[in-house]
Coordinates of C-alpha atoms in Angstrom, one line a residue:
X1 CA 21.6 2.5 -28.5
X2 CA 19.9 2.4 -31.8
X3 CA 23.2 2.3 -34.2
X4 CA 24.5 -1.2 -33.8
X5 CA 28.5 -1.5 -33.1
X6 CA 30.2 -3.5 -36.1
X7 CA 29.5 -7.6 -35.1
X8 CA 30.1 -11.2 -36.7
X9 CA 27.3 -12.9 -37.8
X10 CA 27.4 -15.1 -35.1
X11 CA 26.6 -12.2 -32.3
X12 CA 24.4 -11.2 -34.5
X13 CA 22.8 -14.4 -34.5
X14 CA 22.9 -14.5 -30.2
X15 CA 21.6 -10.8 -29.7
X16 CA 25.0 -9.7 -28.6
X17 CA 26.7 -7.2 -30.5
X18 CA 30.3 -6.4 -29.1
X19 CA 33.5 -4.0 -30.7
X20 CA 35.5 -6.0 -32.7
X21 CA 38.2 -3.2 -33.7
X22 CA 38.7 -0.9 -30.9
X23 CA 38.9 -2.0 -27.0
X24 CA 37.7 -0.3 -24.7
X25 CA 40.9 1.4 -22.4
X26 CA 40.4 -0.1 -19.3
X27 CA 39.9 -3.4 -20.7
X28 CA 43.2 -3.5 -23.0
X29 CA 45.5 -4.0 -20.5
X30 CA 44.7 -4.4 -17.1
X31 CA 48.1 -4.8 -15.1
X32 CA 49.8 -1.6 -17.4
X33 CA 46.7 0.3 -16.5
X34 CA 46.9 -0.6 -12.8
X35 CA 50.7 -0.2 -12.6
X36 CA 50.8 3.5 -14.6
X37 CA 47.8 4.3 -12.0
X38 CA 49.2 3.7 -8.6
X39 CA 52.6 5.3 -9.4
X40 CA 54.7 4.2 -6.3
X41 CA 53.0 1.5 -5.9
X42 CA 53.5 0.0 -9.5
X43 CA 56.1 -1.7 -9.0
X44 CA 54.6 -4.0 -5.9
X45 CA 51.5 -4.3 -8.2
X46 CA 53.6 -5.2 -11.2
X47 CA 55.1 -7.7 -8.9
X48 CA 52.2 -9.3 -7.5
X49 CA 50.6 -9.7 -11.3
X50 CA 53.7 -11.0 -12.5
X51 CA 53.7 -13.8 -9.7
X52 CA 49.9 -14.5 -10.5
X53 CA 47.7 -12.4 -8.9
X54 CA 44.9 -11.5 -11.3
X55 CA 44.9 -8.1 -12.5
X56 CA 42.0 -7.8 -14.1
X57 CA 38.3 -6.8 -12.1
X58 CA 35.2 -5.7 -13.5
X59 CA 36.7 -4.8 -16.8
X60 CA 34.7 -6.6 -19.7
X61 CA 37.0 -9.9 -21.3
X62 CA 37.3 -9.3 -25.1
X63 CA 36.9 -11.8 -27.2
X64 CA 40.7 -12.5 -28.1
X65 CA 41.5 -12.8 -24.5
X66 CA 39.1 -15.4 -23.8
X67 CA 39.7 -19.4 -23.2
X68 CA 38.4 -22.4 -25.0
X69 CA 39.0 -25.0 -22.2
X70 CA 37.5 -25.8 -19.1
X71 CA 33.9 -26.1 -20.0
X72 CA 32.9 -28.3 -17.4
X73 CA 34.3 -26.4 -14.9
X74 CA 30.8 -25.2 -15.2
X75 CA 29.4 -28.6 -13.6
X76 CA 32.2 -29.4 -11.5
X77 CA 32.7 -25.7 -9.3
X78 CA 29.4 -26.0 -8.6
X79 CA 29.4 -29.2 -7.6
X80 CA 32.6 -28.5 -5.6
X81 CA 31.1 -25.3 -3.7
X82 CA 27.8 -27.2 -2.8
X83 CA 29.0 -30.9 -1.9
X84 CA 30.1 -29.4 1.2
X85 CA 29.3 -29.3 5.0
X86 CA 27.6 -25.9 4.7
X87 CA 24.5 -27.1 2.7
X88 CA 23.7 -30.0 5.0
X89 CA 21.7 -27.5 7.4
X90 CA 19.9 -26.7 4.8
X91 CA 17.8 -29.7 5.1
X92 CA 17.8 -29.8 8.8
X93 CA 15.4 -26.7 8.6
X94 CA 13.2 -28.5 7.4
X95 CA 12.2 -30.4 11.0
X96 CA 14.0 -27.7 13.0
X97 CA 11.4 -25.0 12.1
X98 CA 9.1 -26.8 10.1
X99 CA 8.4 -30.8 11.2
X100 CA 8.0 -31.6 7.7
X101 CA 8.0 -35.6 7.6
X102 CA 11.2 -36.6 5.8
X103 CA 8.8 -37.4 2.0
X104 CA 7.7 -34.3 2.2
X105 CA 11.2 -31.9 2.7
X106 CA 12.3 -34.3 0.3
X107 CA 9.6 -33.3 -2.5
X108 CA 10.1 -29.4 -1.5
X109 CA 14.1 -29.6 -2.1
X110 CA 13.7 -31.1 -5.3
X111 CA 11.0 -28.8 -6.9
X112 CA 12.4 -25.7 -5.7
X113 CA 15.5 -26.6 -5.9
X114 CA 14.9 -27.2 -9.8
X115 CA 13.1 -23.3 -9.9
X116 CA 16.1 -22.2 -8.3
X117 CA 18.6 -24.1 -10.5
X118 CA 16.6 -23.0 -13.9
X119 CA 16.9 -19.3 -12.7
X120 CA 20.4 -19.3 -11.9
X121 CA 21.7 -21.5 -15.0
X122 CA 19.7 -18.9 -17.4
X123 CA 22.1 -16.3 -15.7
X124 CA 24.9 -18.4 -16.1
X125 CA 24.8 -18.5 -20.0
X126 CA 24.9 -14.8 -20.2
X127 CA 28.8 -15.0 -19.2
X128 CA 29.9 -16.1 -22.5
X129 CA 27.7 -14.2 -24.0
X130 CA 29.1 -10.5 -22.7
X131 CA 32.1 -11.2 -21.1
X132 CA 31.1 -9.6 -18.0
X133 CA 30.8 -9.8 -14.6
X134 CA 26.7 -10.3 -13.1
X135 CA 26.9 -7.3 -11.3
X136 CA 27.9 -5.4 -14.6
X137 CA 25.8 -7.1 -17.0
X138 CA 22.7 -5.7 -14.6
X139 CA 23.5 -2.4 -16.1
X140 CA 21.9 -3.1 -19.7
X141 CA 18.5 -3.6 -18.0
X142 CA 18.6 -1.0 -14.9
X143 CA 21.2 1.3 -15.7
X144 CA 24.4 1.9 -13.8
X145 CA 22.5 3.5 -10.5
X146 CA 20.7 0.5 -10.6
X147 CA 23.4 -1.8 -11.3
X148 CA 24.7 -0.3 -8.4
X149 CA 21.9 -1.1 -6.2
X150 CA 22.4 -4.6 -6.9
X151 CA 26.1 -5.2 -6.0
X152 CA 25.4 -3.4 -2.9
X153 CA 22.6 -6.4 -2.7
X154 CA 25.0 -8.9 -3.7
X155 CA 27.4 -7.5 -1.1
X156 CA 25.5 -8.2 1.5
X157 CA 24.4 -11.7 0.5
X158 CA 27.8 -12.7 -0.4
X159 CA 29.3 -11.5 3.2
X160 CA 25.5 -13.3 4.7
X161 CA 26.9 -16.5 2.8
X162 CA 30.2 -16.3 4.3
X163 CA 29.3 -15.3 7.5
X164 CA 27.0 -18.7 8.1
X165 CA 30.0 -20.3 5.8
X166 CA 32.9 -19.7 8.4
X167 CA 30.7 -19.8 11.3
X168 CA 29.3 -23.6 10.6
X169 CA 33.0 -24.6 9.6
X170 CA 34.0 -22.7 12.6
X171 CA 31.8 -25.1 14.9
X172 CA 32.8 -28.1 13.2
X173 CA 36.5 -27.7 13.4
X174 CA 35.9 -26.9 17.6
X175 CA 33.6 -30.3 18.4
X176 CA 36.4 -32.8 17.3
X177 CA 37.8 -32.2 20.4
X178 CA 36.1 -29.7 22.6
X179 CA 37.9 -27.6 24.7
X180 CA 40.8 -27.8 22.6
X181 CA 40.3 -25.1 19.8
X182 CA 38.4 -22.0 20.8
X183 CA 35.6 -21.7 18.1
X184 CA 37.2 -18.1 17.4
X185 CA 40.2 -19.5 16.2
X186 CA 38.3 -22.1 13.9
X187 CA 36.3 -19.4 12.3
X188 CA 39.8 -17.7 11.6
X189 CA 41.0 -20.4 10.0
X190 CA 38.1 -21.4 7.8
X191 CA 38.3 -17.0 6.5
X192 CA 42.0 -17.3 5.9
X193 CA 42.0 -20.8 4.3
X194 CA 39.2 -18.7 2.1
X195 CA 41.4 -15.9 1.3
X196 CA 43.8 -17.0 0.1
X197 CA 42.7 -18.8 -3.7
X198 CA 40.6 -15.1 -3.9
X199 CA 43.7 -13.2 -3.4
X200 CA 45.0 -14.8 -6.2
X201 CA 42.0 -14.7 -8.2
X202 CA 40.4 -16.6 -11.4
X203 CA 42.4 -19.5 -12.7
X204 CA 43.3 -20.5 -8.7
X205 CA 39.5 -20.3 -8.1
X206 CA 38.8 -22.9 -11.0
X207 CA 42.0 -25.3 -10.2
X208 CA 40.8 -25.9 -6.5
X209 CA 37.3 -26.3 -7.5
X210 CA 37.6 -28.4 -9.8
X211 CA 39.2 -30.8 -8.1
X212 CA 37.5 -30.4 -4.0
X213 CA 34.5 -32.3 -4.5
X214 CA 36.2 -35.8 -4.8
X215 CA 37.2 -36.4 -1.2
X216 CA 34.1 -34.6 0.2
X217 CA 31.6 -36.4 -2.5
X218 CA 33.5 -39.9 -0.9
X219 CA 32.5 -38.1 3.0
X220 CA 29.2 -37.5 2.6
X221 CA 28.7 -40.9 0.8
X222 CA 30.3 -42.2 3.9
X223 CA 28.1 -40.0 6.0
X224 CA 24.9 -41.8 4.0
X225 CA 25.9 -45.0 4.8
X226 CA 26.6 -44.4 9.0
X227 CA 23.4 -42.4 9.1
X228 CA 21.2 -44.9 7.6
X229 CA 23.1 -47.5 10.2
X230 CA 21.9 -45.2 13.1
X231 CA 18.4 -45.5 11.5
X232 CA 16.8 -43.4 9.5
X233 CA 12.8 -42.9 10.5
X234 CA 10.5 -41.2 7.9
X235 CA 7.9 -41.2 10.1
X236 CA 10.1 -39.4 12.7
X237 CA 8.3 -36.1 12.4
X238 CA 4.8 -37.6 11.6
X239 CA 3.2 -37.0 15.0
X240 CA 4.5 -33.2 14.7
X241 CA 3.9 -32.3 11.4
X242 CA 0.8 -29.5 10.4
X243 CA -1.8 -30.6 8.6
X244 CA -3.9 -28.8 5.9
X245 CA -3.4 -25.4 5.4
X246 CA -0.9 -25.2 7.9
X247 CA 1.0 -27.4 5.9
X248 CA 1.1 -26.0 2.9
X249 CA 2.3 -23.1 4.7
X250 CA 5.5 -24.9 6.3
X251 CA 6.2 -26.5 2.6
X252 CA 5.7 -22.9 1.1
X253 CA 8.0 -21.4 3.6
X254 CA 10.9 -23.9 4.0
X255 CA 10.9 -23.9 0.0
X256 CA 11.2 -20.6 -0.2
X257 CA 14.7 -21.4 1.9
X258 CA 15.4 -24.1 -0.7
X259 CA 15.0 -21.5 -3.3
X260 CA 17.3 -19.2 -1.8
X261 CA 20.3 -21.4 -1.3
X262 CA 20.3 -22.0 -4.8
X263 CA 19.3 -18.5 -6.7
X264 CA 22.0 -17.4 -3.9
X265 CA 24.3 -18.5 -7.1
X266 CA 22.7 -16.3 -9.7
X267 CA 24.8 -13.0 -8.8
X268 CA 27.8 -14.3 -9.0
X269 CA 27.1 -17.2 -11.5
X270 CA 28.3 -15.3 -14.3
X271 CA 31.4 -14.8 -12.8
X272 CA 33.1 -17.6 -13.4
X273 CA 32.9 -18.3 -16.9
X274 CA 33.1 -14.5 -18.3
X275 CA 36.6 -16.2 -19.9
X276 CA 35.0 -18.4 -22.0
X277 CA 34.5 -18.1 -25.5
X278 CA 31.4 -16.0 -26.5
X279 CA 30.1 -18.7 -28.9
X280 CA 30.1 -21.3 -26.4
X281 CA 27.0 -23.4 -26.5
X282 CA 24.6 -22.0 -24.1
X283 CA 22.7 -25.3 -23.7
X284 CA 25.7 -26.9 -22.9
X285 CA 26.7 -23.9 -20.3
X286 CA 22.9 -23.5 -18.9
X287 CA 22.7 -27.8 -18.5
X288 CA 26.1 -28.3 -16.9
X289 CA 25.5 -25.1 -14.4
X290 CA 21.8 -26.9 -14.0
X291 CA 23.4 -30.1 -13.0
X292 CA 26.4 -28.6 -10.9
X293 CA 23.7 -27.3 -8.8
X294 CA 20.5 -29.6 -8.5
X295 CA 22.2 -32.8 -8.2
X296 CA 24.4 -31.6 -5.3
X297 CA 22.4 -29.2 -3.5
X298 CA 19.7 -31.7 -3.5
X299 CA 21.8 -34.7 -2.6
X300 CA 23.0 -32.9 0.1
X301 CA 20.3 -31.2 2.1
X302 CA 17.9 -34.4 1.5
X303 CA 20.8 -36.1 3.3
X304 CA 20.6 -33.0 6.3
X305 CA 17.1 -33.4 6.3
X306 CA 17.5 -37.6 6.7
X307 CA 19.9 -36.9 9.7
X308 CA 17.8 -35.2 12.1
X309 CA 15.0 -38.5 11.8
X310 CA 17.4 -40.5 13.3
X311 CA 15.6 -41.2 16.7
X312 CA 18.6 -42.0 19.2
X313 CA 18.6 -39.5 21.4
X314 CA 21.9 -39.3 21.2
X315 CA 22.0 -37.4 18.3
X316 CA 19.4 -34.8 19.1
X317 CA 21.1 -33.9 21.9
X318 CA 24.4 -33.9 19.8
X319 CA 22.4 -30.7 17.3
X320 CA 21.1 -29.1 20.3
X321 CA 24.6 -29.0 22.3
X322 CA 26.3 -28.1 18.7
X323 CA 24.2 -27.4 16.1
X324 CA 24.9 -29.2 12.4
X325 CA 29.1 -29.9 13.2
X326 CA 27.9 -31.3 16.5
X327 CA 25.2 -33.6 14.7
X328 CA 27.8 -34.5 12.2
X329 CA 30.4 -35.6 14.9
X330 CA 27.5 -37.9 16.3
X331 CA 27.4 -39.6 12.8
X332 CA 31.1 -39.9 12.4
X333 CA 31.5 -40.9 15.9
X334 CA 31.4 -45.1 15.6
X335 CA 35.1 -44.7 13.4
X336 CA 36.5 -42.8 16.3
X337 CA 39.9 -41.3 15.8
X338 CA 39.2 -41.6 12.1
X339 CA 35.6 -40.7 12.1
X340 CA 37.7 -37.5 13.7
X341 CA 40.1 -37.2 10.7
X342 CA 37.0 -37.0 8.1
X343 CA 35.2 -34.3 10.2
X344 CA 38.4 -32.4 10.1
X345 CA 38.1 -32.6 6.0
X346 CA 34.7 -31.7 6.6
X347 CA 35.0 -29.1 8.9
X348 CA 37.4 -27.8 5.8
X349 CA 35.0 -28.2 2.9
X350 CA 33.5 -24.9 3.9
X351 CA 36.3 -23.4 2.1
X352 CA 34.9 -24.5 -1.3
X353 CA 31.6 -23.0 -0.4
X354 CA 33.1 -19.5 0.9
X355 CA 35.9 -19.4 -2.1
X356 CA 33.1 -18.0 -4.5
X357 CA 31.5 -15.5 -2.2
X358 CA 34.7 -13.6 -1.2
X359 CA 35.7 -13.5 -4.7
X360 CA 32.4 -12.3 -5.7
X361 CA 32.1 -9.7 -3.0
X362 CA 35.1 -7.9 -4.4
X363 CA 34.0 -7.8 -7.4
X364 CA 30.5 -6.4 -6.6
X365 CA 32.1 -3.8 -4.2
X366 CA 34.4 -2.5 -7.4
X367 CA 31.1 -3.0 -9.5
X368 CA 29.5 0.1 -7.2
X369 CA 31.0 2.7 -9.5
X370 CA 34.5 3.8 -11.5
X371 CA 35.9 5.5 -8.2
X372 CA 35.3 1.7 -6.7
X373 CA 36.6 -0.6 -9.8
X374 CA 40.1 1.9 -9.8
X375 CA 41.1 0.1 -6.5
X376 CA 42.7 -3.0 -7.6
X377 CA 40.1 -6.4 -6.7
X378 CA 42.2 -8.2 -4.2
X379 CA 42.2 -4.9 -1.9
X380 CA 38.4 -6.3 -1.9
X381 CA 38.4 -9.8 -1.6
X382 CA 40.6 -8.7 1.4
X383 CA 38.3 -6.0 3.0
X384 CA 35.5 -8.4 2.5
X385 CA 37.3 -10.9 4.6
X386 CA 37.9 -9.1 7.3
X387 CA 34.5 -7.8 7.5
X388 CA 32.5 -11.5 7.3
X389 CA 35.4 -12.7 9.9
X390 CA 34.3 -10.2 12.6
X391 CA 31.1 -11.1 12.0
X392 CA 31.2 -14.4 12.2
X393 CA 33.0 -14.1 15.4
X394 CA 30.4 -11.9 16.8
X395 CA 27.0 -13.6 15.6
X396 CA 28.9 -17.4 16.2
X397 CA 26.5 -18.4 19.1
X398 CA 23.0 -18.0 16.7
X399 CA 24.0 -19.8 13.6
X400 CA 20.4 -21.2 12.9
X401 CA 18.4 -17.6 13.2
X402 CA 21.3 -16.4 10.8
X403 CA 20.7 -18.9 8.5
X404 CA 16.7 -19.2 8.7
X405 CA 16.3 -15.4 8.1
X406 CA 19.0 -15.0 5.5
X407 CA 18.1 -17.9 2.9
X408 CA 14.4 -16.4 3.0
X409 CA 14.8 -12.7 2.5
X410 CA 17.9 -14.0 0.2
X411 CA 15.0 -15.3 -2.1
X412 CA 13.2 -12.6 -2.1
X413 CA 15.9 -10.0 -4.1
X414 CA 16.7 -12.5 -6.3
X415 CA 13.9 -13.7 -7.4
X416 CA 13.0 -10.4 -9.3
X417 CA 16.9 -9.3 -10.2
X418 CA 16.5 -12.8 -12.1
X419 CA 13.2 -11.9 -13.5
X420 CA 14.0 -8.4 -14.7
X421 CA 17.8 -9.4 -16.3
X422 CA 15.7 -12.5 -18.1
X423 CA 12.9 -10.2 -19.6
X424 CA 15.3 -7.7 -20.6
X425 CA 16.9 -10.5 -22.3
X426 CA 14.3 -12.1 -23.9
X427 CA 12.1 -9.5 -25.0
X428 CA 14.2 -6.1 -25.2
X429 CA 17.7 -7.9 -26.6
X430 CA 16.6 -10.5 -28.6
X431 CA 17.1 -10.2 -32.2
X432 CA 14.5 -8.4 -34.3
X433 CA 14.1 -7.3 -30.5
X434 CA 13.5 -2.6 -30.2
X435 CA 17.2 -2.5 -29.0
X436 CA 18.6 -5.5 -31.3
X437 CA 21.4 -6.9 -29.1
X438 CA 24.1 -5.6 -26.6
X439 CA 26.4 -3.0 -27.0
X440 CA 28.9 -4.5 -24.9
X441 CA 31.5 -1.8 -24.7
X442 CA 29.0 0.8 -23.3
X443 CA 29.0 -1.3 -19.9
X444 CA 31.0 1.4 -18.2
X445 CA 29.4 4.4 -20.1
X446 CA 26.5 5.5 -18.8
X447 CA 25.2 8.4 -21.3
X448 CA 25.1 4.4 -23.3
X449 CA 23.4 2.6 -21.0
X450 CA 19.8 2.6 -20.1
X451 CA 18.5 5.7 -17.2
X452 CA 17.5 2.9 -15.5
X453 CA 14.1 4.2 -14.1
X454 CA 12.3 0.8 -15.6
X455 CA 14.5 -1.6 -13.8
X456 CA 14.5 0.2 -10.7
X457 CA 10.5 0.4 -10.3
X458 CA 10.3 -3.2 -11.2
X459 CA 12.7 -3.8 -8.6
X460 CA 10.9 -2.0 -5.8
X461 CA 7.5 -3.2 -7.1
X462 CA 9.7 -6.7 -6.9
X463 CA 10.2 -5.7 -3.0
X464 CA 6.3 -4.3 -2.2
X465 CA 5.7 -8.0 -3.7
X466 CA 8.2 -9.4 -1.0
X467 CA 6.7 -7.6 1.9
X468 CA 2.7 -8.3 1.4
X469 CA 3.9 -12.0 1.0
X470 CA 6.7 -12.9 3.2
X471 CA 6.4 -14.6 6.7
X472 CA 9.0 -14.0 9.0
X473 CA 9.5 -14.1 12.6
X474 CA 9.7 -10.5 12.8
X475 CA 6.8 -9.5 10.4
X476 CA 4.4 -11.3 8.3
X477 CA 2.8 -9.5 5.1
X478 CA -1.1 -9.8 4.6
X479 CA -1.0 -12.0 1.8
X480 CA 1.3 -14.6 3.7
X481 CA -0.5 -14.1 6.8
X482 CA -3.8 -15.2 4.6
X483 CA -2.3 -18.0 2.5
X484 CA -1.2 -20.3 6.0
X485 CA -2.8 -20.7 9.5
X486 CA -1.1 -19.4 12.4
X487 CA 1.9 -18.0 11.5
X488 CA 1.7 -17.8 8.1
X489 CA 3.2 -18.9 4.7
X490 CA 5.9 -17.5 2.8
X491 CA 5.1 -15.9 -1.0
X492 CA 8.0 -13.4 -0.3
X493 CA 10.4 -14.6 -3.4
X494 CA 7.5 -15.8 -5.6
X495 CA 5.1 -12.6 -5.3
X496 CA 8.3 -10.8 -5.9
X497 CA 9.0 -12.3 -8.9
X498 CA 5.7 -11.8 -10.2
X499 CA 5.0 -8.3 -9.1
X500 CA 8.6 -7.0 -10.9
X501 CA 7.6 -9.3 -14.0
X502 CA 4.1 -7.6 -14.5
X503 CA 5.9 -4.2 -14.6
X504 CA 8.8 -4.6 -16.1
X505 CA 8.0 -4.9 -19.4
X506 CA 5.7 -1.7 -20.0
X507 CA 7.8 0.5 -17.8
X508 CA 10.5 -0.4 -20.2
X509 CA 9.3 0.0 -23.3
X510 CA 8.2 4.0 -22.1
X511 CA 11.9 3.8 -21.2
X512 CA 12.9 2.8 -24.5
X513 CA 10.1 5.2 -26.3
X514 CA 11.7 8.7 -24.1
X515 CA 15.4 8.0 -24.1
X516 CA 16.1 5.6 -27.0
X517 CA 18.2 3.4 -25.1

């Protein structure tokens, strides 16, 4: 990668250096390369993109296909996807697990919740810049086998997502009127109600959330306001709560939750503004994805977090007979039959939150090689679908232990994906940088792209940093067993980080000085 593609002086000036003349074939015309590829079935494909179904996958966006509008769909997805029922749990962690006083789980969602929103903005801003998806842009720092390593990563955490996504909106939908609907059917529901912007694909994706989180924002206002009427008691937790080291070790774990709902974002965040133009401000794109998250996500889980200090009975017996939906009902309970219509809207909201994880998980499954990306996306988005459906259906009855266990190893991953994509970045891409930009039409070539052994022994130096520090309920790793008391505290995401950050960098530059590229 040491001869530098023909650039403006404007990529020049952002490190990324893309083909202006030539286009790479599969990006030139998706739906003529899908239709001339599927022979018989052209003509259905032909139909489907011709009625809107989005053609186009992993294939990089050129420059003259990208869109000048819609930069604040940047703030206002994210605040649709995360001003939803689904992040309220979230916060009720933090006294189910934890008895953290409601100041302290408070203090933890906001600081972590800013780490986590720094990392994922960063990754954000490189949309734009490339015009690729995340999964594909993880190439230029570990190579395709190591790109594919991480979409089979993001695969899982996107389906994880869903899963507690349809699941939660499942329960909800089932305690307005027990008995009534089965809460099979209500996780069917949420999955198809899902599907169906993904199918589609891009520009439906944006249009719904940009719009969702109006009528929800206006719930969970409403939700505020009934809550604090019940009686919200910061000292609720106070005669529970750890003290000392122990402590520490709750806040250290339950942030590390915190961390993970919002990094959760950073594989996919790229995703959804590929399509804008590559001299879009990244300030602008890295504060309003910044803000899309924190303010929400905070809001939010502080507000899950308030709910379970409420001291009437009557609600604690409402989340241990039905978990967050049945907690939520309590709340929403004085307004009766209409307290019952707004929990119906809420029970929907999960919909925003699972629209960008079944999206995503199609287009990290055709990120796992050529043979993968050949099979058109929304054969993904479907297949994906089905397979977080079943699952929700089987694992419906142990939604918390779902939840707990994914958010934390969740953090772990991608804390050092983050890490290694932002050093590469920073240090190997910058200008004046050893490789002096991106050669953005090599994504899919890998004699082009880096062998990838630097980015893959990060990574696994990223997971023996995971292990020694994590506390779980299954295993707990000699560092975190020594940083809390009895059970432990959790340094799985941040000893990750900081174990694939150490090595990165010279395991790189060998790369660099052996191969050239």
């Amino acid at each position: 990668m040491s001869g530098l593609s023909p650039s403006s002086s404007h990529d020049k000036e952002k490190g990324v250096v893309a083909e202006k003349s030539t286009v790479h074939a599969a990006e030139a015309d998706p739906e003529e390369i899908l239709v001339k590829r599927y022979g018989r079935l052209g003509p259905l494909l032909s139909k489907l993109f011709a009625n809107g179904v989005e053609a186009r996958g992993v294939e990089r966006v050129p420059e003259d296909q990208r869109e000048t509008k819609n930069m604040w769909n940047n703030l206002l997805m994210w605040w649709s996807v995360n001003t939803v029922l689904t992040t309220i749990p979230i916060g009720t962690l933090a006294q189910e697990f934890y008895f953290l006083t409601l100041p302290h789980a408070i203090a933890t969602i906001l600081c972590f919740g800013a780490l986590g929103g720094v990392a994922t903005a960063f990754i954000s801003t490189m949309g734009p810049k490339t015009g690729l998806r995340t999964m594909i842009i993880t190439r230029f720092s570990s190579g395709y086998f190591g790109g594919t390593i991480y979409s089979i990563l993001n695969i899982l955490t996107q389906l994880g997502f869903s899963v507690t996504a349809v699941i939660l909106g499942g329960q909800t939908l089932a305690s307005i009127n027990p008995g009534t609907l089965p809460l099979v059917v209500g996780i069917i529901i949420i999955g198809v109600l899902s599907l169906i912007p993904c199918f589609i694909g891009y520009q439906y994706v944006h249009y719904y959330e940009r719009y969702a989180w109006i009528v929800i924002f206006v719930i969970i206002m409403f939700l505020w306001g009934l809550g604090g009427h019940a009686g919200f008691d910061v000292n609720a937790q106070k005669p529970l709560e750890d003290k000392g080291r122990a402590l520490s070790a709750d806040i250290l774990s339950f942030g590390g939750i915190v961390f993970g709902s919002f990094t959760g974002w950073a594989p996919v965040a790229a995703d959804y503004n590929c399509r804008l133009p590559a001299d879009s401000s990244s300030t602008k794109v890295f504060l309003l994805t910044f803000f899309g998250l924190w303010i929400p996500i905070c809001f939010v889980e502080i507000l899950g977090a308030a709910l379970m200090t409420i001291t009437n009975p009557a609600y604690g017996q409402a989340y241990a007979e039905g978990s967050t939906g049945g907690l939520v009902a309590q709340v929403l309970s004085p307004w009766g039959g209409f307290g019952k219509f707004l929990l119906v809207l809420l029970g929907l909201s999960v919909v925003a939150n699972n629209i960008p994880n079944t999206y995503s998980a199609g287009l990290a499954m055709q990120s796992l090689g050529r043979p993968f990306a050949m099979v058109p996306r929304f054969f993904w988005t479907f297949l994906a679908f089905v397979i977080y459906t079943v699952a929700g259906v089987a694992g419906r009855e142990h939604f918390s232990e779902i939840l707990t266990n994914f958010l934390s190893i969740l953090s772990y991953w991608t804390a050092f994906f983050i890490v290694i994509v932002a050093e590469e970045h920073f240090i190997f891409r910058r200008r004046g940088g050893p490789l002096g930009g991106y050669n953005l039409n090599d994504w899919d070539t890998p004699s082009r792209l880096p062998v990838g052994f630097a980015g893959i022994l990060a990574g696994c130096f990223g997971v023996a940093g995971a292990v020694v520090g994590m506390s779980e309920v299954w295993y707990t790793g000699p560092l975190g067993k020594d940083a809390g008391a009895e059970f432990g505290a959790d340094l799985g995401f941040e000893l990750a980080a900081a174990f694939a950050a150490v090595t990165y960098p010279p395991l790189r530059w060998l790369e660099i000085r052996l191969t050239g590229r």
